[in-house]
JSON list of C-alpha atoms in Angstrom, two decimals:
[
{"chain": "P", "resi": 230, "resn": "UNK", "atom": "CA", "xyz": [-11.35, -12.56, -19.88]},
{"chain": "P", "resi": 231, "resn": "UNK", "atom": "CA", "xyz": [-14.58, -12.76, -17.88]},
{"chain": "P", "resi": 232, "resn": "UNK", "atom": "CA", "xyz": [-14.58, -12.35, -14.07]},
{"chain": "P", "resi": 233, "resn": "UNK", "atom": "CA", "xyz": [-17.65, -12.94, -11.88]},
{"chain": "P", "resi": 234, "resn": "UNK", "atom": "CA", "xyz": [-17.79, -11.34, -8.40]},
{"chain": "P", "resi": 235, "resn": "UNK", "atom": "CA", "xyz": [-17.69, -14.72, -6.64]},
{"chain": "P", "resi": 236, "resn": "UNK", "atom": "CA", "xyz": [-14.48, -15.64, -8.51]},
{"chain": "P", "resi": 237, "resn": "UNK", "atom": "CA", "xyz": [-12.36, -12.93, -6.82]},
{"chain": "P", "resi": 238, "resn": "UNK", "atom": "CA", "xyz": [-11.45, -12.36, -3.14]},
{"chain": "P", "resi": 239, "resn": "UNK", "atom": "CA", "xyz": [-13.09, -9.59, -1.08]},
{"chain": "P", "resi": 240, "resn": "UNK", "atom": "CA", "xyz": [-10.98, -7.12, 0.88]},
{"chain": "P", "resi": 241, "resn": "UNK", "atom": "CA", "xyz": [-12.69, -6.10, 4.15]},
{"chain": "P", "resi": 242, "resn": "UNK", "atom": "CA", "xyz": [-12.06, -2.93, 6.16]},
{"chain": "P", "resi": 243, "resn": "UNK", "atom": "CA", "xyz": [-13.84, -1.31, 9.09]},
{"chain": "P", "resi": 244, "resn": "UNK", "atom": "CA", "xyz": [-15.54, 1.05, 6.60]},
{"chain": "P", "resi": 245, "resn": "UNK", "atom": "CA", "xyz": [-16.60, -1.43, 3.88]},
{"chain": "P", "resi": 246, "resn": "UNK", "atom": "CA", "xyz": [-15.22, -3.77, 1.23]},
{"chain": "P", "resi": 247, "resn": "UNK", "atom": "CA", "xyz": [-13.56, -3.98, -2.18]},
{"chain": "P", "resi": 248, "resn": "UNK", "atom": "CA", "xyz": [-13.60, -6.59, -4.94]},
{"chain": "P", "resi": 249, "resn": "UNK", "atom": "CA", "xyz": [-10.77, -6.12, -7.44]},
{"chain": "P", "resi": 250, "resn": "UNK", "atom": "CA", "xyz": [-12.02, -7.69, -10.69]},
{"chain": "P", "resi": 251, "resn": "UNK", "atom": "CA", "xyz": [-8.93, -6.88, -12.77]},
{"chain": "P", "resi": 252, "resn": "UNK", "atom": "CA", "xyz": [-5.42, -6.35, -11.41]},
{"chain": "P", "resi": 253, "resn": "UNK", "atom": "CA", "xyz": [-1.96, -6.79, -12.90]},
{"chain": "P", "resi": 254, "resn": "UNK", "atom": "CA", "xyz": [-1.38, -9.55, -10.33]},
{"chain": "P", "resi": 255, "resn": "UNK", "atom": "CA", "xyz": [-4.53, -11.54, -11.16]},
{"chain": "P", "resi": 256, "resn": "UNK", "atom": "CA", "xyz": [-5.05, -11.06, -14.91]},
{"chain": "P", "resi": 257, "resn": "UNK", "atom": "CA", "xyz": [-2.11, -11.88, -17.20]},
{"chain": "P", "resi": 258, "resn": "UNK", "atom": "CA", "xyz": [-1.18, -8.84, -19.28]},
{"chain": "P", "resi": 259, "resn": "UNK", "atom": "CA", "xyz": [-3.38, -6.35, -17.38]},
{"chain": "P", "resi": 260, "resn": "UNK", "atom": "CA", "xyz": [-1.72, -2.97, -16.87]},
{"chain": "P", "resi": 261, "resn": "UNK", "atom": "CA", "xyz": [-4.51, -1.29, -14.89]},
{"chain": "P", "resi": 262, "resn": "UNK", "atom": "CA", "xyz": [-6.77, -2.15, -11.95]},
{"chain": "P", "resi": 263, "resn": "UNK", "atom": "CA", "xyz": [-10.57, -2.08, -11.79]},
{"chain": "P", "resi": 264, "resn": "UNK", "atom": "CA", "xyz": [-12.75, -2.90, -8.80]},
{"chain": "P", "resi": 265, "resn": "UNK", "atom": "CA", "xyz": [-15.98, -2.24, -6.95]},
{"chain": "P", "resi": 266, "resn": "UNK", "atom": "CA", "xyz": [-15.80, -0.41, -3.63]},
{"chain": "P", "resi": 267, "resn": "UNK", "atom": "CA", "xyz": [-18.63, -0.53, -1.07]},
{"chain": "P", "resi": 268, "resn": "UNK", "atom": "CA", "xyz": [-18.57, 2.10, 1.69]},
{"chain": "P", "resi": 269, "resn": "UNK", "atom": "CA", "xyz": [-21.04, 1.46, 4.49]},
{"chain": "P", "resi": 270, "resn": "UNK", "atom": "CA", "xyz": [-23.39, 4.20, 5.76]},
{"chain": "P", "resi": 271, "resn": "UNK", "atom": "CA", "xyz": [-21.73, 6.83, 7.96]},
{"chain": "P", "resi": 272, "resn": "UNK", "atom": "CA", "xyz": [-18.29, 5.37, 7.19]},
{"chain": "P", "resi": 273, "resn": "UNK", "atom": "CA", "xyz": [-15.34, 6.34, 5.05]},
{"chain": "P", "resi": 274, "resn": "UNK", "atom": "CA", "xyz": [-11.63, 5.85, 4.62]},
{"chain": "P", "resi": 275, "resn": "UNK", "atom": "CA", "xyz": [-8.81, 8.06, 5.88]},
{"chain": "P", "resi": 276, "resn": "UNK", "atom": "CA", "xyz": [-7.00, 10.46, 3.57]},
{"chain": "P", "resi": 277, "resn": "UNK", "atom": "CA", "xyz": [-4.28, 8.62, 1.70]},
{"chain": "P", "resi": 278, "resn": "UNK", "atom": "CA", "xyz": [-2.43, 8.70, -1.61]},
{"chain": "P", "resi": 279, "resn": "UNK", "atom": "CA", "xyz": [-1.23, 6.38, -4.34]},
{"chain": "P", "resi": 280, "resn": "UNK", "atom": "CA", "xyz": [2.29, 7.59, -5.19]},
{"chain": "P", "resi": 281, "resn": "UNK", "atom": "CA", "xyz": [2.56, 5.73, -8.50]},
{"chain": "P", "resi": 282, "resn": "UNK", "atom": "CA", "xyz": [-1.03, 5.55, -9.84]},
{"chain": "P", "resi": 283, "resn": "UNK", "atom": "CA", "xyz": [-3.79, 7.89, -10.96]},
{"chain": "P", "resi": 284, "resn": "UNK", "atom": "CA", "xyz": [-7.22, 6.89, -9.62]},
{"chain": "P", "resi": 285, "resn": "UNK", "atom": "CA", "xyz": [-10.65, 7.37, -11.14]},
{"chain": "P", "resi": 286, "resn": "UNK", "atom": "CA", "xyz": [-13.80, 6.91, -9.07]},
{"chain": "P", "resi": 287, "resn": "UNK", "atom": "CA", "xyz": [-17.26, 6.51, -10.61]},
{"chain": "P", "resi": 288, "resn": "UNK", "atom": "CA", "xyz": [-20.15, 6.54, -8.12]},
{"chain": "P", "resi": 289, "resn": "UNK", "atom": "CA", "xyz": [-22.77, 3.98, -9.14]},
{"chain": "P", "resi": 290, "resn": "UNK", "atom": "CA", "xyz": [-24.98, 4.18, -6.04]},
{"chain": "P", "resi": 291, "resn": "UNK", "atom": "CA", "xyz": [-25.30, 6.38, -2.98]},
{"chain": "P", "resi": 292, "resn": "UNK", "atom": "CA", "xyz": [-24.00, 9.76, -1.92]},
{"chain": "P", "resi": 293, "resn": "UNK", "atom": "CA", "xyz": [-21.05, 11.07, 0.02]},
{"chain": "P", "resi": 294, "resn": "UNK", "atom": "CA", "xyz": [-18.30, 13.62, 0.53]},
{"chain": "P", "resi": 295, "resn": "UNK", "atom": "CA", "xyz": [-15.01, 13.58, -1.35]},
{"chain": "P", "resi": 296, "resn": "UNK", "atom": "CA", "xyz": [-11.69, 15.32, -0.90]},
{"chain": "P", "resi": 297, "resn": "UNK", "atom": "CA", "xyz": [-8.97, 15.63, -3.54]},
{"chain": "P", "resi": 298, "resn": "UNK", "atom": "CA", "xyz": [-5.71, 17.36, -2.66]},
{"chain": "P", "resi": 299, "resn": "UNK", "atom": "CA", "xyz": [-5.92, 20.68, -0.85]},
{"chain": "P", "resi": 300, "resn": "UNK", "atom": "CA", "xyz": [-9.23, 21.61, -2.50]},
{"chain": "P", "resi": 301, "resn": "UNK", "atom": "CA", "xyz": [-12.47, 21.93, -0.53]},
{"chain": "P", "resi": 302, "resn": "UNK", "atom": "CA", "xyz": [-14.53, 18.88, 0.32]},
{"chain": "P", "resi": 303, "resn": "UNK", "atom": "CA", "xyz": [-17.38, 18.37, -2.16]},
{"chain": "P", "resi": 304, "resn": "UNK", "atom": "CA", "xyz": [-20.54, 16.27, -2.47]},
{"chain": "P", "resi": 305, "resn": "UNK", "atom": "CA", "xyz": [-20.65, 13.23, -4.77]},
{"chain": "P", "resi": 306, "resn": "UNK", "atom": "CA", "xyz": [-23.57, 11.04, -5.79]},
{"chain": "P", "resi": 307, "resn": "UNK", "atom": "CA", "xyz": [-24.53, 8.37, -8.28]},
{"chain": "P", "resi": 308, "resn": "UNK", "atom": "CA", "xyz": [-23.36, 9.31, -11.78]},
{"chain": "P", "resi": 309, "resn": "UNK", "atom": "CA", "xyz": [-20.41, 11.47, -10.63]},
{"chain": "P", "resi": 310, "resn": "UNK", "atom": "CA", "xyz": [-16.82, 10.76, -11.64]},
{"chain": "P", "resi": 311, "resn": "UNK", "atom": "CA", "xyz": [-13.70, 11.92, -9.77]},
{"chain": "P", "resi": 312, "resn": "UNK", "atom": "CA", "xyz": [-10.12, 11.92, -11.09]},
{"chain": "P", "resi": 313, "resn": "UNK", "atom": "CA", "xyz": [-7.34, 11.78, -8.51]},
{"chain": "P", "resi": 314, "resn": "UNK", "atom": "CA", "xyz": [-3.83, 12.40, -9.88]},
{"chain": "P", "resi": 315, "resn": "UNK", "atom": "CA", "xyz": [-1.03, 10.14, -8.63]},
{"chain": "P", "resi": 316, "resn": "UNK", "atom": "CA", "xyz": [0.45, 11.25, -5.32]},
{"chain": "P", "resi": 317, "resn": "UNK", "atom": "CA", "xyz": [-2.62, 13.34, -4.38]},
{"chain": "P", "resi": 318, "resn": "UNK", "atom": "CA", "xyz": [-4.17, 12.95, -0.92]},
{"chain": "P", "resi": 319, "resn": "UNK", "atom": "CA", "xyz": [-7.88, 12.05, -1.02]},
{"chain": "P", "resi": 320, "resn": "UNK", "atom": "CA", "xyz": [-10.73, 10.50, 0.96]},
{"chain": "P", "resi": 321, "resn": "UNK", "atom": "CA", "xyz": [-14.33, 9.38, 0.50]},
{"chain": "P", "resi": 322, "resn": "UNK", "atom": "CA", "xyz": [-17.09, 9.33, 3.15]},
{"chain": "P", "resi": 323, "resn": "UNK", "atom": "CA", "xyz": [-20.62, 7.91, 2.79]},
{"chain": "P", "resi": 324, "resn": "UNK", "atom": "CA", "xyz": [-23.22, 10.44, 4.02]},
{"chain": "P", "resi": 325, "resn": "UNK", "atom": "CA", "xyz": [-26.29, 8.40, 3.01]},
{"chain": "P", "resi": 326, "resn": "UNK", "atom": "CA", "xyz": [-28.39, 5.72, 4.67]},
{"chain": "P", "resi": 327, "resn": "UNK", "atom": "CA", "xyz": [-27.53, 3.00, 2.15]},
{"chain": "P", "resi": 328, "resn": "UNK", "atom": "CA", "xyz": [-24.18, 1.56, 1.04]},
{"chain": "P", "resi": 329, "resn": "UNK", "atom": "CA", "xyz": [-22.24, 3.73, -1.39]},
{"chain": "P", "resi": 330, "resn": "UNK", "atom": "CA", "xyz": [-20.98, 1.77, -4.42]},
{"chain": "P", "resi": 331, "resn": "UNK", "atom": "CA", "xyz": [-18.06, 3.04, -6.47]},
{"chain": "P", "resi": 332, "resn": "UNK", "atom": "CA", "xyz": [-16.12, 1.69, -9.44]},
{"chain": "P", "resi": 333, "resn": "UNK", "atom": "CA", "xyz": [-12.42, 2.47, -8.85]},
{"chain": "P", "resi": 334, "resn": "UNK", "atom": "CA", "xyz": [-9.54, 2.24, -11.31]},
{"chain": "P", "resi": 335, "resn": "UNK", "atom": "CA", "xyz": [-5.78, 2.65, -10.90]},
{"chain": "P", "resi": 336, "resn": "UNK", "atom": "CA", "xyz": [-3.51, 3.51, -13.83]},
{"chain": "P", "resi": 337, "resn": "UNK", "atom": "CA", "xyz": [-1.03, 1.96, -13.86]},
{"chain": "P", "resi": 338, "resn": "UNK", "atom": "CA", "xyz": [-2.45, -0.84, -11.74]},
{"chain": "P", "resi": 339, "resn": "UNK", "atom": "CA", "xyz": [-0.92, -2.29, -8.61]},
{"chain": "P", "resi": 340, "resn": "UNK", "atom": "CA", "xyz": [-1.81, 0.35, -5.99]},
{"chain": "P", "resi": 341, "resn": "UNK", "atom": "CA", "xyz": [-4.35, -2.08, -4.52]},
{"chain": "P", "resi": 342, "resn": "UNK", "atom": "CA", "xyz": [-1.54, -4.14, -2.99]},
{"chain": "P", "resi": 343, "resn": "UNK", "atom": "CA", "xyz": [-0.81, -1.37, -0.44]},
{"chain": "P", "resi": 344, "resn": "UNK", "atom": "CA", "xyz": [-4.30, -1.87, 1.03]},
{"chain": "P", "resi": 345, "resn": "UNK", "atom": "CA", "xyz": [-3.13, -5.14, 2.57]},
{"chain": "P", "resi": 346, "resn": "UNK", "atom": "CA", "xyz": [-1.13, -3.04, 5.07]},
{"chain": "P", "resi": 347, "resn": "UNK", "atom": "CA", "xyz": [-4.18, -1.13, 6.38]},
{"chain": "P", "resi": 348, "resn": "UNK", "atom": "CA", "xyz": [-4.81, -1.95, 10.08]},
{"chain": "P", "resi": 349, "resn": "UNK", "atom": "CA", "xyz": [-7.66, -4.44, 10.48]},
{"chain": "P", "resi": 350, "resn": "UNK", "atom": "CA", "xyz": [-7.47, -5.65, 6.85]},
{"chain": "P", "resi": 351, "resn": "UNK", "atom": "CA", "xyz": [-9.10, -9.05, 6.25]},
{"chain": "P", "resi": 352, "resn": "UNK", "atom": "CA", "xyz": [-9.40, -10.90, 2.96]},
{"chain": "P", "resi": 353, "resn": "UNK", "atom": "CA", "xyz": [-12.22, -13.34, 2.25]},
{"chain": "P", "resi": 354, "resn": "UNK", "atom": "CA", "xyz": [-11.67, -16.15, -0.23]},
{"chain": "P", "resi": 355, "resn": "UNK", "atom": "CA", "xyz": [-13.55, -16.10, -3.54]},
{"chain": "P", "resi": 356, "resn": "UNK", "atom": "CA", "xyz": [-17.20, -17.01, -2.93]},
{"chain": "P", "resi": 357, "resn": "UNK", "atom": "CA", "xyz": [-17.17, -15.98, 0.75]},
{"chain": "P", "resi": 358, "resn": "UNK", "atom": "CA", "xyz": [-19.35, -13.01, 1.69]},
{"chain": "P", "resi": 359, "resn": "UNK", "atom": "CA", "xyz": [-18.96, -10.46, 4.48]},
{"chain": "P", "resi": 360, "resn": "UNK", "atom": "CA", "xyz": [-21.44, -10.32, 7.35]},
{"chain": "P", "resi": 361, "resn": "UNK", "atom": "CA", "xyz": [-22.16, -6.84, 8.68]},
{"chain": "P", "resi": 362, "resn": "UNK", "atom": "CA", "xyz": [-23.48, -6.30, 12.22]},
{"chain": "P", "resi": 363, "resn": "UNK", "atom": "CA", "xyz": [-25.95, -3.65, 13.29]},
{"chain": "P", "resi": 364, "resn": "UNK", "atom": "CA", "xyz": [-24.26, -0.82, 15.17]},
{"chain": "P", "resi": 365, "resn": "UNK", "atom": "CA", "xyz": [-25.23, 0.02, 18.72]},
{"chain": "P", "resi": 366, "resn": "UNK", "atom": "CA", "xyz": [-27.17, 3.24, 18.29]},
{"chain": "P", "resi": 367, "resn": "UNK", "atom": "CA", "xyz": [-28.92, 5.00, 21.15]},
{"chain": "P", "resi": 368, "resn": "UNK", "atom": "CA", "xyz": [-31.87, 7.24, 20.33]},
{"chain": "P", "resi": 369, "resn": "UNK", "atom": "CA", "xyz": [-31.39, 10.87, 21.32]}
]
């Protein structure tokens, strides 16, 4: 099965967006989830866990900070991979000036459905694109 980015919805959050290209709910027979995550500059998501899925992150562009479990925060950048065991608290924060792009997978798939309960969640229909506003920044 072939999926183009404009053929799938976009999940929007205050920190960025996600396009899930393959999910058990959208691809007949799929048992895992794969998507592209975009984290905007100086943004990130709160620590959370996926109680029933392992997660793998592969950074394809940008740089940031990552937490996994009780271990120390560490730097990540393009080319790095991170494995997060099921039920492990984790977070990702973009420390760069450009969007951070990550390929994310869940095994088994389905953990993406919980993101619909995040406060401020919005879903754009396939083919619609987010519009990001410039932040009010005062020079120091």
